Coordinates of N, CA and C and ligand atoms in Angstrom, one line a residue:
X288 N 1.9 -0.9 -3.6 CA 1.5 -0.7 -2.2 C 1.7 -2.1 -1.6
X289 N 2.5 -2.1 -0.4 CA 2.8 -3.3 0.2 C 2.5 -3.3 1.7
X290 N 1.8 -4.4 2.1 CA 1.7 -4.6 3.6 C 2.0 -6.0 3.9
X291 N 1.6 -6.6 5.0 CA 1.9 -7.9 5.4 C 1.0 -8.9 4.6
X292 N -0.3 -8.8 4.8 CA -1.2 -9.9 4.3 C -1.8 -9.6 2.9
X293 N -1.7 -8.3 2.5 CA -2.3 -7.8 1.2 C -3.8 -8.0 1.3
X294 N -4.4 -7.9 2.5 CA -5.9 -7.9 2.5 C -6.5 -6.7 3.2
X295 N -5.7 -6.0 4.0 CA -6.3 -4.9 4.7 C -5.8 -3.5 4.2
X296 N -4.5 -3.2 4.5 CA -4.0 -1.9 4.2 C -3.6 -1.7 2.7
X297 N -2.8 -2.6 2.1 CA -2.3 -2.3 0.8 C -3.4 -2.4 -0.3
X298 N -4.5 -3.2 -0.2 CA -5.5 -3.2 -1.2 C -6.3 -1.8 -1.1
X299 N -6.5 -1.3 0.1 CA -7.2 0.0 0.2 C -6.3 1.1 -0.4
X300 N -5.0 1.0 -0.1 CA -4.1 2.0 -0.7 C -4.1 2.0 -2.2
X301 N -4.1 0.7 -2.7 CA -4.1 0.6 -4.2 C -5.4 1.1 -4.7
X302 N -6.6 0.8 -4.1 CA -7.9 1.2 -4.6 C -8.0 2.7 -4.5
X303 N -7.5 3.3 -3.5 CA -7.6 4.8 -3.4 C -6.8 5.4 -4.5
X304 N -5.6 4.9 -4.7 CA -4.7 5.5 -5.8 C -5.4 5.3 -7.1
X305 N -5.8 4.1 -7.3 CA -6.5 3.8 -8.6 C -7.7 4.7 -8.9
X306 N -8.5 4.9 -7.8 CA -9.7 5.8 -8.0 C -9.3 7.2 -8.3
X307 N -8.1 7.6 -7.9 CA -7.6 9.0 -8.2 C -6.9 9.2 -9.5
X308 N -6.2 8.1 -10.0 CA -5.4 8.3 -11.2 C -6.0 7.6 -12.4
X309 N -7.0 6.7 -12.2 CA -7.6 6.0 -13.3 C -6.6 5.1 -14.0
X310 N -6.7 5.1 -15.3 CA -5.8 4.2 -16.1 C -4.5 4.9 -16.4
X311 N -4.2 6.1 -15.9 CA -3.0 6.8 -16.4 C -1.7 6.2 -15.7
X312 N -1.9 5.5 -14.7 CA -0.8 4.9 -13.9 C -1.1 3.5 -13.6
X313 N -0.1 2.6 -13.7 CA -0.3 1.2 -13.2 C -0.1 1.1 -11.7
X314 N -1.2 0.6 -11.1 CA -1.2 0.5 -9.7 C -1.3 -1.0 -9.3
X315 N -0.8 -1.4 -8.2 CA -0.9 -2.8 -7.7 C -0.6 -2.8 -6.3
X316 N -0.9 -4.0 -5.6 CA -0.5 -4.2 -4.3 C -0.1 -5.6 -4.0
X317 N 0.6 -5.8 -2.9 CA 1.1 -7.1 -2.6 C 1.4 -7.2 -1.1
X318 N 1.5 -8.5 -0.6 CA 1.9 -8.7 0.8 C 3.3 -9.2 0.9
X319 N 3.9 -9.0 2.0 CA 5.2 -9.6 2.2 C 5.1 -11.1 2.5
X320 N 3.9 -11.5 3.0 CA 3.6 -12.9 3.3 C 2.6 -13.4 2.3
X321 N 2.6 -14.7 2.2 CA 1.7 -15.4 1.2 C 0.4 -15.9 1.8
X322 N 0.1 -15.6 3.1 CA -1.0 -16.3 3.7 C -2.3 -16.1 3.0
X323 N -2.5 -14.9 2.3 CA -3.8 -14.6 1.7 C -3.8 -14.6 0.2
X324 N -2.8 -15.3 -0.4 CA -2.7 -15.4 -1.8 C -4.1 -15.8 -2.4
X325 N -4.5 -15.0 -3.4 CA -5.7 -15.3 -4.1 C -7.0 -14.8 -3.4
X326 N -6.9 -14.3 -2.2 CA -8.1 -13.9 -1.5 C -8.5 -12.5 -1.8
X327 N -9.8 -12.2 -1.7 CA -10.3 -10.9 -1.7 C -9.9 -10.1 -0.5
X328 N -9.9 -8.8 -0.6 CA -9.6 -8.0 0.6 C -10.5 -8.4 1.8
X329 N -10.0 -8.1 3.0 CA -10.8 -8.3 4.2 C -12.1 -7.5 4.1
X330 N -13.2 -8.2 4.5 CA -14.5 -7.5 4.4 C -14.6 -6.1 5.0
X331 N -13.8 -5.9 6.1 CA -13.8 -4.6 6.7 C -13.1 -3.5 5.9
X332 N -12.1 -4.0 5.1 CA -11.5 -3.0 4.2 C -12.4 -2.7 3.0
X333 N -13.1 -3.7 2.5 CA -14.0 -3.5 1.4 C -15.1 -2.5 1.9
X334 N -15.6 -2.8 3.2 CA -16.7 -1.9 3.7 C -16.3 -0.5 3.9
X335 N -15.1 -0.2 4.4 CA -14.6 1.2 4.6 C -14.4 1.8 3.3
X336 N -13.9 1.1 2.3 CA -13.8 1.7 1.0 C -15.1 2.1 0.4
X337 N -16.0 1.1 0.5 CA -17.4 1.3 -0.1 C -18.0 2.6 0.6
X338 N -17.8 2.7 1.9 CA -18.4 3.9 2.6 C -18.0 5.2 2.0
X339 N -16.7 5.2 1.5 CA -16.2 6.5 0.9 C -16.2 6.4 -0.7
X340 N -16.8 5.4 -1.3 CA -16.9 5.4 -2.7 C -15.8 4.7 -3.4
X341 N -15.0 3.9 -2.7 CA -13.8 3.2 -3.4 C -14.1 1.7 -3.4
X342 N -14.2 1.2 -4.6 CA -14.5 -0.3 -4.7 C -13.2 -1.1 -4.8
X343 N -12.9 -1.9 -3.8 CA -11.7 -2.8 -3.9 C -12.1 -4.2 -4.0
X344 N -13.3 -4.6 -4.2 CA -13.8 -6.0 -4.1 C -13.2 -6.9 -5.2
X345 N -12.7 -6.3 -6.2 CA -12.1 -7.1 -7.3 C -10.6 -7.4 -7.1
X346 N -10.0 -6.8 -6.1 CA -8.6 -7.1 -5.9 C -8.4 -8.5 -5.2
X347 N -7.2 -9.1 -5.5 CA -6.9 -10.4 -4.9 C -5.5 -10.4 -4.4
X348 N -5.3 -11.1 -3.2 CA -4.0 -11.1 -2.6 C -2.9 -11.8 -3.4
X349 N -1.7 -11.3 -3.3 CA -0.5 -11.9 -3.8 C 0.7 -11.5 -3.0
X350 N 1.8 -12.3 -3.2 CA 3.0 -12.0 -2.4 C 3.9 -11.1 -3.3
X351 N 4.6 -10.2 -2.6 CA 5.6 -9.3 -3.3 C 6.7 -10.2 -3.7
X352 N 7.2 -9.9 -5.0 CA 8.4 -10.7 -5.5 C 9.4 -9.7 -6.1
X353 N 10.6 -10.1 -6.2 CA 11.7 -9.2 -6.7 C 11.4 -8.6 -8.0
X354 N 10.7 -9.3 -8.9 CA 10.3 -8.8 -10.2 C 9.5 -7.5 -10.1
X355 N 8.8 -7.3 -9.0 CA 8.0 -6.1 -8.8 C 8.9 -4.8 -8.9
X356 N 10.2 -5.0 -8.6 CA 11.1 -3.8 -8.7 C 11.2 -3.5 -10.2
X357 N 11.1 -4.4 -11.1 CA 11.2 -4.1 -12.5 C 9.9 -3.5 -13.1
X358 N 8.7 -3.9 -12.4 CA 7.4 -3.4 -12.9 C 7.1 -2.0 -12.4
X359 N 7.6 -1.6 -11.3 CA 7.1 -0.4 -10.7 C 8.3 0.6 -10.4
X360 N 7.9 1.9 -10.5 CA 8.9 3.0 -10.2 C 9.0 3.3 -8.7
X361 N 7.9 2.9 -8.0 CA 7.8 3.3 -6.6 C 7.1 2.2 -5.9
X362 N 7.7 1.8 -4.7 CA 7.1 0.8 -3.9 C 6.8 1.4 -2.5
X363 N 5.6 1.5 -2.2 CA 5.2 2.1 -0.9 C 4.8 1.0 0.1
X364 N 5.5 1.1 1.3 CA 5.2 0.1 2.3 C 4.5 0.8 3.4
X365 N 3.7 0.0 4.2 CA 2.9 0.5 5.3 C 3.6 0.6 6.6
X366 N 4.6 -0.3 6.9 CA 5.2 -0.2 8.2 C 6.7 -0.7 8.1
X367 N 7.3 -0.7 9.3 CA 8.8 -0.9 9.3 C 9.1 -2.4 8.9
X368 N 8.2 -3.3 9.4 CA 8.5 -4.7 9.1 C 8.3 -4.9 7.6
X369 N 7.3 -4.3 6.9 CA 7.2 -4.4 5.5 C 8.4 -3.9 4.8
X370 N 8.9 -2.7 5.4 CA 10.1 -2.1 4.8 C 11.3 -3.0 4.8
X371 N 11.5 -3.6 5.9 CA 12.7 -4.5 6.0 C 12.5 -5.7 5.1
X372 N 11.3 -6.3 5.0 CA 11.1 -7.5 4.2 C 11.2 -7.2 2.7
X373 N 10.7 -6.0 2.3 CA 10.9 -5.6 0.9 C 12.3 -5.4 0.6
X374 N 13.0 -4.7 1.5 CA 14.4 -4.4 1.2 C 15.3 -5.7 1.0
X375 N 14.9 -6.7 1.8 CA 15.6 -8.0 1.6 C 15.5 -8.6 0.2
X376 N 14.5 -8.2 -0.5 CA 14.3 -8.7 -1.9 C 14.9 -7.8 -2.9
X377 N 15.4 -6.6 -2.5 CA 16.0 -5.7 -3.4 C 17.3 -6.4 -3.9
X378 N 17.6 -6.2 -5.2 CA 18.8 -6.8 -5.8 C 19.9 -5.8 -6.0
X379 N 19.6 -4.5 -5.9 CA 20.7 -3.5 -6.1 C 20.2 -2.2 -5.5
X380 N 21.0 -1.2 -5.6 CA 20.7 0.1 -5.0 C 19.5 0.8 -5.7
X381 N 19.4 0.5 -7.0 CA 18.2 1.1 -7.7 C 16.9 0.6 -7.1
X382 N 16.9 -0.7 -6.9 CA 15.7 -1.3 -6.3 C 15.4 -0.7 -4.9
X383 N 16.5 -0.6 -4.1 CA 16.3 -0.1 -2.8 C 15.8 1.4 -2.8
X384 N 16.2 2.1 -3.8 CA 15.8 3.5 -3.8 C 14.3 3.7 -4.2
X385 N 13.7 2.7 -4.6 CA 12.3 2.8 -5.0 C 11.4 2.6 -3.8
X386 N 11.9 2.1 -2.7 CA 11.1 1.8 -1.5 C 10.9 2.9 -0.5
X387 N 9.7 3.2 -0.1 CA 9.5 4.3 0.9 C 8.3 3.9 1.7
X388 N 8.2 4.5 2.9 CA 7.0 4.4 3.7 C 6.0 5.3 3.1
X389 N 4.7 4.8 3.0 CA 3.7 5.6 2.3 C 3.4 6.9 3.1
X390 N 3.5 6.8 4.5 CA 3.2 8.0 5.3 C 4.3 9.1 5.2
X391 N 5.5 8.8 4.6 CA 6.5 9.8 4.3 C 6.0 10.8 3.3
X392 N 4.9 10.5 2.6 CA 4.4 11.4 1.7 C 3.6 12.5 2.4
X393 N 3.2 12.2 3.6 CA 2.4 13.2 4.4 C 3.3 13.8 5.5
X394 N 4.2 13.0 6.1 CA 5.1 13.4 7.1 C 6.5 13.0 6.7
X395 N 7.1 13.8 5.8 CA 8.4 13.5 5.2 C 9.5 13.1 6.2
X396 N 10.1 12.0 5.9 CA 11.3 11.6 6.7 C 11.0 11.0 8.1
X397 N 9.7 10.9 8.4 CA 9.4 10.4 9.8 C 9.3 8.9 9.9
X398 N 9.2 8.2 8.8 CA 9.1 6.7 8.7 C 8.0 6.2 9.6
X399 N 6.8 6.9 9.6 CA 5.7 6.5 10.4 C 5.0 5.3 9.7
X400 N 4.4 4.5 10.6 CA 3.6 3.3 10.1 C 2.1 3.5 10.0
X401 N 1.5 2.9 9.0 CA 0.0 2.8 9.0 C -0.2 1.5 9.9
X402 N -0.8 1.7 11.1 CA -1.0 0.5 11.9 C -1.8 -0.6 11.3
X403 N -1.4 -1.8 11.6 CA -2.2 -3.0 11.1 C -3.5 -3.0 11.8
X404 N -4.6 -2.9 11.0 CA -6.0 -2.9 11.7 C -6.6 -4.3 11.9
X405 N -5.8 -5.3 11.4 CA -6.4 -6.7 11.3 C -7.0 -7.2 12.6
X406 N -6.3 -7.0 13.7 CA -6.8 -7.6 15.0 C -7.6 -6.6 15.8
X407 N -7.8 -5.4 15.3 CA -8.6 -4.4 16.0 C -10.0 -4.3 15.6
X408 N -10.6 -3.2 16.0 CA -12.0 -2.9 15.7 C -12.2 -2.0 14.5
X409 N -13.4 -1.5 14.3 CA -13.7 -0.7 13.1 C -13.0 0.6 13.1
X410 N -12.7 1.2 14.3 CA -12.0 2.5 14.3 C -10.6 2.4 13.6
X411 N -10.0 1.2 13.7 CA -8.7 1.1 13.1 C -8.8 1.2 11.6
X412 N -9.9 0.7 11.0 CA -10.2 0.8 9.6 C -10.5 2.2 9.2
X413 N -11.2 2.9 10.0 CA -11.5 4.4 9.7 C -10.2 5.1 9.7
X414 N -9.3 4.9 10.8 CA -8.1 5.6 10.9 C -7.2 5.3 9.7
X415 N -7.1 4.0 9.3 CA -6.4 3.6 8.1 C -6.8 4.4 6.9
X416 N -8.1 4.4 6.7 CA -8.7 5.1 5.5 C -8.2 6.6 5.5
X417 N -8.3 7.3 6.6 CA -7.9 8.7 6.6 C -6.4 8.8 6.3
X418 N -5.6 8.0 6.8 CA -4.1 8.1 6.5 C -3.9 7.8 5.1
X419 N -4.5 6.7 4.5 CA -4.2 6.4 3.1 C -4.8 7.3 2.1
X420 N -5.9 7.9 2.5 CA -6.5 9.0 1.6 C -5.6 10.2 1.5
X421 N -5.0 10.6 2.7 CA -4.1 11.7 2.7 C -2.9 11.4 1.9
X422 N -2.3 10.2 2.1 CA -1.1 9.8 1.5 C -1.2 9.7 -0.1
X423 N -2.4 9.1 -0.5 CA -2.6 9.0 -1.9 C -2.8 10.3 -2.6
X424 N -3.4 11.3 -1.9 CA -3.6 12.6 -2.4 C -2.2 13.2 -2.7
X425 N -1.3 13.0 -1.8 CA 0.1 13.6 -2.0 C 0.8 12.9 -3.2
X426 N 0.6 11.6 -3.3 CA 1.2 10.8 -4.4 C 0.6 11.3 -5.7
X427 N -0.7 11.6 -5.8 CA -1.2 12.2 -7.0 C -0.6 13.5 -7.4
X428 N -0.4 14.3 -6.4 CA 0.3 15.6 -6.7 C 1.7 15.4 -7.3
X429 N 2.4 14.5 -6.7 CA 3.8 14.1 -7.2 C 3.7 13.6 -8.6
X430 N 2.8 12.7 -8.9 CA 2.6 12.2 -10.2 C 2.3 13.3 -11.2
X431 N 1.5 14.2 -10.8 CA 1.1 15.3 -11.7 C 2.2 16.2 -12.1
X432 N 3.1 16.5 -11.1 CA 4.2 17.4 -11.5 C 5.5 16.7 -11.7
X433 N 5.4 15.4 -12.0 CA 6.6 14.6 -12.5 C 7.6 14.3 -11.4
X434 N 7.3 14.4 -10.2 CA 8.2 14.0 -9.1 C 8.2 12.5 -8.9
X435 N 7.3 11.8 -9.5 CA 7.4 10.3 -9.5 C 7.4 9.9 -11.0
Ligands
LIG676 P1 -2.6 -6.3 6.2 O1 -3.2 -6.9 7.6 O2 -1.1 -6.6 6.3 O3 -2.9 -4.9 6.3 O4 -3.2 -7.0 5.1 C1 -3.0 -8.3 7.9 C2 -3.8 -9.2 7.4 C3 -3.7 -10.5 7.8 C4 -2.7 -10.9 8.7 C5 -1.9 -9.9 9.2 C6 -2.1 -8.6 8.8 N1 -2.6 -12.2 9.2 O5 -1.8 -12.5 10.1 O6 -3.3 -13.1 8.6

């Protein structure tokens, strides 16, 4: 799961998926920027997760690196800027083929973004939660029937 800072959207996406798949799948998240390396998620993301029973307080920010393409079968990005920045680090077509917008799991082929809630109010975090909950449900279904 990849966003810009790895403190708002992608940790919640990771936490949601982790809460749904347990230890059966390796999940992680990263930011395209390094601003928040080593930091816990934004308190507002921790709070919205906690409200719905998803604990993300243990997660720590890190920057996405090319080697992530070796570790993961699927790289989900939150928005178009993340998409472009991750693709810049792809080394070959196989790497590129692993990258997709997370909301394409709910709205296939539309390349919609999960808006960055960082500079907004609490409603942005609620909206983000609803989008990521729906997307991770779809990812679980794909994992269950072998489409990932
Ligand atoms: P995220 O949100 O990409 O969902 O983690 C942001 C967090 C921090 C910043 C930007 C976006 N920032 O500019 O510090």
